[in-house]
Tab-separated table of C-alpha atoms in Angstrom:
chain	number	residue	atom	x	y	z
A	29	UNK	CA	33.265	127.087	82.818
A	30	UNK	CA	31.613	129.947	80.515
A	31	UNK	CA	32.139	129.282	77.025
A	32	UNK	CA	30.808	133.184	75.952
A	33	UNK	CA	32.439	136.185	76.656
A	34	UNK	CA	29.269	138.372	76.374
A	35	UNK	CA	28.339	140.379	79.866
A	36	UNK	CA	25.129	139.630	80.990
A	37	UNK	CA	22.921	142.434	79.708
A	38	UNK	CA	23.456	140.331	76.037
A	39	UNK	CA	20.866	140.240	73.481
A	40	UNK	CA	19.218	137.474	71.709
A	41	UNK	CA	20.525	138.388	68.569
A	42	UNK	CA	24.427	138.354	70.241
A	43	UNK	CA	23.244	135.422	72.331
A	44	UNK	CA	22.354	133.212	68.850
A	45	UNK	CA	25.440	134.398	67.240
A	46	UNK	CA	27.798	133.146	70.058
A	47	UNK	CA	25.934	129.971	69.572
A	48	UNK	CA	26.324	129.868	66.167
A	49	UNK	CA	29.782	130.312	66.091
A	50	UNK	CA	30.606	128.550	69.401
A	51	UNK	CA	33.487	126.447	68.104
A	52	UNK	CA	33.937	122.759	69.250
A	53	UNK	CA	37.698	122.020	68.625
A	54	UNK	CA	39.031	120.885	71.893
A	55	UNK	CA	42.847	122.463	72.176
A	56	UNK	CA	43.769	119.004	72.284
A	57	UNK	CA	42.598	118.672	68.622
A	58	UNK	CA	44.264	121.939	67.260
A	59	UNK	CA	47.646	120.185	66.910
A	60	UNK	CA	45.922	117.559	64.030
A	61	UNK	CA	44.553	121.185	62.187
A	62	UNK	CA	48.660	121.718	61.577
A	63	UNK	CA	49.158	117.984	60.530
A	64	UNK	CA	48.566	117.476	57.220
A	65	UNK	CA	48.064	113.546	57.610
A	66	UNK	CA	45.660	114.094	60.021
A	67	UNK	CA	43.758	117.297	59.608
A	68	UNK	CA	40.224	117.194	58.444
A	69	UNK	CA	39.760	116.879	54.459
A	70	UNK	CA	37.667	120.114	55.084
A	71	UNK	CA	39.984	122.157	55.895
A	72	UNK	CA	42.874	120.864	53.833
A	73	UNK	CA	42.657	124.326	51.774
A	74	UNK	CA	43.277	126.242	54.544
A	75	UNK	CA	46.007	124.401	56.069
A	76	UNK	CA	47.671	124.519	52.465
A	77	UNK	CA	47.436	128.717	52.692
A	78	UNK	CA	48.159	129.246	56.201
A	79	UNK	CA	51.148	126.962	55.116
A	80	UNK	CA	52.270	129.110	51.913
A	81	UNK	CA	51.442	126.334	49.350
A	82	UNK	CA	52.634	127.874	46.270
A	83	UNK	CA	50.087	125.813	43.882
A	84	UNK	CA	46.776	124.022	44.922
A	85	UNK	CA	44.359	122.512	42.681
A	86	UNK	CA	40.997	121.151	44.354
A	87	UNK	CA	40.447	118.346	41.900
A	88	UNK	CA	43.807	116.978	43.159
A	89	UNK	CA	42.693	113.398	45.351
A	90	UNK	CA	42.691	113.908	48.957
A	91	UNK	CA	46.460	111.845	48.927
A	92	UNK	CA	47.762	114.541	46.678
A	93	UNK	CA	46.921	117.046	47.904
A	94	UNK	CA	48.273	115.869	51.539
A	95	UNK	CA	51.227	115.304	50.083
A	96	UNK	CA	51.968	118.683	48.751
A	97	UNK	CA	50.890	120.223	51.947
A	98	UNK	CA	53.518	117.835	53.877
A	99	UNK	CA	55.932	119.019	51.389
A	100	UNK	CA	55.311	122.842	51.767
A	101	UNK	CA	58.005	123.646	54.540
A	102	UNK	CA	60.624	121.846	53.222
A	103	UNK	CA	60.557	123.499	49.985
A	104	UNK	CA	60.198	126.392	50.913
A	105	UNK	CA	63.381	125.733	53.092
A	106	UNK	CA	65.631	124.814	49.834
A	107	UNK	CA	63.302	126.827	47.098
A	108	UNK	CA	65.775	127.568	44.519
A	109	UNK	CA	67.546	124.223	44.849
A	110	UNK	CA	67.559	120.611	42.888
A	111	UNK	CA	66.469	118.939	45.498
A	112	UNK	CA	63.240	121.588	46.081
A	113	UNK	CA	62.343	120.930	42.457
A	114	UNK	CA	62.390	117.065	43.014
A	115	UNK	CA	60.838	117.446	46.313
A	116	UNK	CA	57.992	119.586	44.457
A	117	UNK	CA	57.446	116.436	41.608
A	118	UNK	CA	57.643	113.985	44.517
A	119	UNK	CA	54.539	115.801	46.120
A	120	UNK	CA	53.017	115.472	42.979
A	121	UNK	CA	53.477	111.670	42.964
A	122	UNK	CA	56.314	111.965	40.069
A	123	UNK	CA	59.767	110.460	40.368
A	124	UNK	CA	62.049	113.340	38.755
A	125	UNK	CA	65.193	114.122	37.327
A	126	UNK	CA	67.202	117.601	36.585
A	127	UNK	CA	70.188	117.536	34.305
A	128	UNK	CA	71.685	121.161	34.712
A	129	UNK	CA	73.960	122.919	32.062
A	130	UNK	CA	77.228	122.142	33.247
A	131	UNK	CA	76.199	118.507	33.864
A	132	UNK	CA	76.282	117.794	29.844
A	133	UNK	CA	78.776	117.411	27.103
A	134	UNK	CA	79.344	119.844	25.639
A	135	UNK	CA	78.174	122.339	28.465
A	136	UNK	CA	75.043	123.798	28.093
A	137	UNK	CA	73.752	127.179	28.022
A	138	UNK	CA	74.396	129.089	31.828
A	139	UNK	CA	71.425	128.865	34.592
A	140	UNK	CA	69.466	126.113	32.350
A	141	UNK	CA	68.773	122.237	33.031
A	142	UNK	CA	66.837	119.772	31.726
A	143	UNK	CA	64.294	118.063	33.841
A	144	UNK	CA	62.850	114.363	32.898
A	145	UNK	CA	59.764	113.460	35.197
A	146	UNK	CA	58.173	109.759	34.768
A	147	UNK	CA	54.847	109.491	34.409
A	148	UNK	CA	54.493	105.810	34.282
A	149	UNK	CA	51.577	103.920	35.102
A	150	UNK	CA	49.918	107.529	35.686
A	151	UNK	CA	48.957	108.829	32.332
A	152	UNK	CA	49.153	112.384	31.266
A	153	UNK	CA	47.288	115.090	30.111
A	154	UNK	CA	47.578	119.232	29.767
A	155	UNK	CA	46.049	119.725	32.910
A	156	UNK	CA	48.415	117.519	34.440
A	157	UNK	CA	51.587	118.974	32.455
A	158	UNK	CA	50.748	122.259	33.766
A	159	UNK	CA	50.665	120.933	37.184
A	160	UNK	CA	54.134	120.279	36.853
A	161	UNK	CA	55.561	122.734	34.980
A	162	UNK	CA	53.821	125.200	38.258
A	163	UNK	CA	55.577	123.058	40.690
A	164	UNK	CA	59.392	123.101	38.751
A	165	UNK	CA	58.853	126.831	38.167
A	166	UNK	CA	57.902	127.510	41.513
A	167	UNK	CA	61.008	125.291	43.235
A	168	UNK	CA	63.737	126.942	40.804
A	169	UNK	CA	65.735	129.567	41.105
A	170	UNK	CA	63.975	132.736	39.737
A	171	UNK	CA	66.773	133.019	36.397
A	172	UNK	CA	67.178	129.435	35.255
A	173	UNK	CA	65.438	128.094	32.239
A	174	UNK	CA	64.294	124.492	31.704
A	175	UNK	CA	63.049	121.900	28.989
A	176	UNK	CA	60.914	119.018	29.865
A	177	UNK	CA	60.736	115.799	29.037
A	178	UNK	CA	58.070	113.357	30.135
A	179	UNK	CA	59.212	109.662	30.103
A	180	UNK	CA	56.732	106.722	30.216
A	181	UNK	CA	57.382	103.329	31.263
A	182	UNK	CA	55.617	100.083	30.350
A	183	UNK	CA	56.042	96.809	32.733
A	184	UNK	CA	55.681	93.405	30.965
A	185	UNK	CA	55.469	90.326	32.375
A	186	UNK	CA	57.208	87.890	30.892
A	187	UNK	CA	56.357	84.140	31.588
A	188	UNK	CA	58.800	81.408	30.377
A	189	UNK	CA	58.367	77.621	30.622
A	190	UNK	CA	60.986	74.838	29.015
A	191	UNK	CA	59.544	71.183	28.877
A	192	UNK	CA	62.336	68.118	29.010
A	193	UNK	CA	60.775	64.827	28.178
A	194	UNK	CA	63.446	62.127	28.164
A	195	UNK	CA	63.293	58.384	27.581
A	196	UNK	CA	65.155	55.421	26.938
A	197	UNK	CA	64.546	51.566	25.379
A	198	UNK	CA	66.408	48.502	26.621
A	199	UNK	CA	65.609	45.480	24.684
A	200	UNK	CA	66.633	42.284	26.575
A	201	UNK	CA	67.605	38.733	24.455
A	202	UNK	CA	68.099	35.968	25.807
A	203	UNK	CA	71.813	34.755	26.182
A	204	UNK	CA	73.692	33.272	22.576
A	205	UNK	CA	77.360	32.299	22.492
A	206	UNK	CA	78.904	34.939	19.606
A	207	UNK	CA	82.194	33.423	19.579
A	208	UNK	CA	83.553	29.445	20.017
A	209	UNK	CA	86.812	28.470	21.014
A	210	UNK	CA	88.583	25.271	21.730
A	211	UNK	CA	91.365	25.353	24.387
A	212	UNK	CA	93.855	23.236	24.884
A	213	UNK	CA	93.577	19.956	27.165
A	214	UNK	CA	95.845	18.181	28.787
A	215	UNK	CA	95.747	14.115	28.473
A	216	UNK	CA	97.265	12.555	32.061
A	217	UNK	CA	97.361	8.578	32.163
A	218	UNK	CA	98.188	6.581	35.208
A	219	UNK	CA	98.076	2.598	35.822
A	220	UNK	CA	97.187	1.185	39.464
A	221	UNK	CA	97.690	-2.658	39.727
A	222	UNK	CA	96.004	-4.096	43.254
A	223	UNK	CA	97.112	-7.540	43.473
A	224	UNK	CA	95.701	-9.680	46.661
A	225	UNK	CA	96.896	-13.441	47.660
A	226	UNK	CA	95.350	-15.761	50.601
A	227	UNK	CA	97.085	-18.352	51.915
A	228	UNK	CA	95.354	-20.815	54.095
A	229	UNK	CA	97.639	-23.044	56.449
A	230	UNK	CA	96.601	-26.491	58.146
A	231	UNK	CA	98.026	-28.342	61.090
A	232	UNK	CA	100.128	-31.461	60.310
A	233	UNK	CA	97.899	-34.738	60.789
């Protein structure tokens, strides 16, 4: 099979170029170029715009950045919606929740909510705020307005122990009488008599 399309009459220059450029993705291997899971790192940046990721940030980690491209479609599908904003934080690695105006008491102000987004165990800092704030005011719908509130966790370990020592003394004595008593007895008398006799008889001389 003939890789190059050039006719035969091509030059060296077009020859070396073909070369050059001669790609070596099998079309079994375009499918993984669409999957964000498994397309190369390389190329994760291009994936993300032929897939209309709204932000992208190269210093993200290779997992992040996966994410949000996995994320893209579905968002885009619901952009305007609660659940693309807390799609958007999840991609982000942030567990998120939106409180909108009519959700409170009293009711707030029309087309505003307040979003909460935990940043536990994560740490936080402007670069990543405005990570998040891109991602919220990408997801929501064009005319509402938001406050944010970061909320931080801390897990401690508690380790409880309880201790029960028991024991007990016997002391043993030997046996004493504590009290004395003298019962009544009954006296019985009887009186045998055994009286015995012999006789001795002799014929008459």
């Amino acid at each position: 099979m003939v890789n190059s399309l050039l006719p035969q009459n091509q030059t060296a220059l077009e020859a070396a170029i073909a070369n050059a450029t001669e790609s070596t993705v099998s079309p079994d291997g375009i499918a993984k170029l669409w999957d964000a899971e498994n397309c190369p790192a390389g190329l994760l940046p291009w994936l993300a715009w032929a897939l209309s990721v709204d932000d992208w940030d190269e210093t993200w980690d290779e997992a992040t950045q996966r994410r949000v491209i996995a994320a893209s479609i579905d968002i885009h599908r619901k952009k305007g919606t609660v659940g693309a904003v807390l799609k958007a934080l999840t991609s982000l690695g942030h567990e998120g929740r939106l409180v909108e105006w009519w959700q409170t008491e009293p009711q707030g102000t029309p087309h505003t909510f307040h979003a909460e987004v935990d940043i536990s165990n994560r740490g936080i800092d402007a670069t990543a705020i405005a990570a998040i704030r891109r991602q919220i005011d990408a997801a929501k719908p064009v005319r509402s307005h938001y406050d944010l509130e970061l909320i931080a966790r801390s897990n401690l370990n508690v380790h409880t122990a309880i201790s029960c020592l028991y024991g007990q003394i016997i002391e043993i004595h030997p046996y004493q009488i504590t009290e004395l008593t003298s019962p009544d007895v009954a006296v019985h008398s009887a009186i045998s008599v055994h009286m015995t006799e012999s006789i001795t008889i002799y014929p008459l001389e």
